[in-house]
CSV table of C-alpha atoms in Angstrom, one decimal:
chain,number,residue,atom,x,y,z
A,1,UNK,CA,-89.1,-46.1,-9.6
A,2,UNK,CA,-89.8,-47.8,-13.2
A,3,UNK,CA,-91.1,-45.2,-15.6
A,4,UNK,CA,-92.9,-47.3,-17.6
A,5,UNK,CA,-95.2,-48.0,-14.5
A,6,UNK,CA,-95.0,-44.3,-13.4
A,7,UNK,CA,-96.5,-43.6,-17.1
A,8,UNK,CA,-99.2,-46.3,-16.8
A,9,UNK,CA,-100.8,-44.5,-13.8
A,10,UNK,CA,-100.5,-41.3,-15.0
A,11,UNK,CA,-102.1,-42.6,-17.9
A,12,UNK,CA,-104.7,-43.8,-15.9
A,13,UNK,CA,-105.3,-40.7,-14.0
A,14,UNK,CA,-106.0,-38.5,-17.1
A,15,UNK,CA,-107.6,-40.8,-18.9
A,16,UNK,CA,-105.7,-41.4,-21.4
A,17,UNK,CA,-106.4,-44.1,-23.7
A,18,UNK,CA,-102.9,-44.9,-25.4
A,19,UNK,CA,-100.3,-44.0,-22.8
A,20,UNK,CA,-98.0,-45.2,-25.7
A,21,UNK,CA,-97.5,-41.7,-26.6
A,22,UNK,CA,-96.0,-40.4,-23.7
A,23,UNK,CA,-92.5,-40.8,-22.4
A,24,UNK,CA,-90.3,-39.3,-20.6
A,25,UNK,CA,-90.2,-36.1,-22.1
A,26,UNK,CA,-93.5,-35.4,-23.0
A,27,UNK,CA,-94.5,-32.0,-21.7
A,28,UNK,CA,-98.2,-33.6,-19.5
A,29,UNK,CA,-99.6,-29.6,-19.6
A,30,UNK,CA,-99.8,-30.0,-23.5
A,31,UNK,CA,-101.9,-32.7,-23.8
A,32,UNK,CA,-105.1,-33.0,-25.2
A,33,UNK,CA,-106.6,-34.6,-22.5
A,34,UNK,CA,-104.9,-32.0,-19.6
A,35,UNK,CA,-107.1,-30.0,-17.6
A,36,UNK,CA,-108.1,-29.2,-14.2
A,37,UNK,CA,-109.6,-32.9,-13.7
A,38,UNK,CA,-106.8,-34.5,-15.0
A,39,UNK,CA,-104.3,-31.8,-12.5
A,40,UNK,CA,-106.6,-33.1,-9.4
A,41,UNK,CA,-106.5,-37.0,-10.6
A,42,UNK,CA,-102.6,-36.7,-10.7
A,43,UNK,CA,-102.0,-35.0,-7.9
A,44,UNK,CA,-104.6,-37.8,-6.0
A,45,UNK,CA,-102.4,-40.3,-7.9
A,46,UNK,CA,-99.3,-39.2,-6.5
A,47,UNK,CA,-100.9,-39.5,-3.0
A,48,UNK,CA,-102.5,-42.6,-3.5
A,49,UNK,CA,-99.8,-45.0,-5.5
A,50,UNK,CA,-96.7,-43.1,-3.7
A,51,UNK,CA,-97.9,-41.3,-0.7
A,52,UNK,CA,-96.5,-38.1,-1.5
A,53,UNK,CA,-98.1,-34.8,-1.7
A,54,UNK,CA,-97.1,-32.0,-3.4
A,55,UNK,CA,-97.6,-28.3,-3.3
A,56,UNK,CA,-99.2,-26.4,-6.3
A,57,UNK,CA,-96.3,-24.3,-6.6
A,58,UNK,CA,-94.1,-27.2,-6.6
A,59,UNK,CA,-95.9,-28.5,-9.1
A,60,UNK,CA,-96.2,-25.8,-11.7
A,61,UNK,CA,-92.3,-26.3,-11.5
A,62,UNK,CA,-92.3,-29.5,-12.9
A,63,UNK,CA,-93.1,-29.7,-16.5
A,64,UNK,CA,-92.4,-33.6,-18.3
A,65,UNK,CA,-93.2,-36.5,-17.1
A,66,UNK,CA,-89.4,-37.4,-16.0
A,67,UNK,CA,-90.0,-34.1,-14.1
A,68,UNK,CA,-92.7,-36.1,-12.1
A,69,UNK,CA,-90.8,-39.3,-11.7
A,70,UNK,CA,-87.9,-37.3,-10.3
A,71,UNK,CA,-89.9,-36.1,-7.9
A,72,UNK,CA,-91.4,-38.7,-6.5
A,73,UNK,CA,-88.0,-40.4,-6.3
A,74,UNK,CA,-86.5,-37.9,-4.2
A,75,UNK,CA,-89.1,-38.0,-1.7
């Protein structure tokens, strides 16, 4: 999976403005912009763009974006 597109999506599920400051370590839960929209819009993300879905306690596991990709790619 190519991060950079990974990080345009998630960008565009929390609607974020500059996904330019995120990478692959940014810790998503301590963004401005995270909340319990932006948790929803992800997790719909995940399901849409890579047809995976994920538990909520496998999600509060994962912590940085990388976390996410890695996910997904094991799937």
């Amino acid at each position: 999976m190519d991060l950079n597109s990974f990080i345009e999506k998630f960008a565009e599920a929390i609607e974020l403005e500059d996904s330019s400051v995120l990478s692959r370590d940014t810790v998503f839960r301590t963004l401005p912009e995270w909340d319990s929209l932006s948790y929803l819009s992800v997790i719909a993300m995940m399901d849409e763009e890579y047809d995976i879905q994920i538990e909520n306690a496998d999600f509060k596991q994962l912590l940085t974006i990388e976390d996410l990709v890695n996910y997904i790619s094991n799937r």
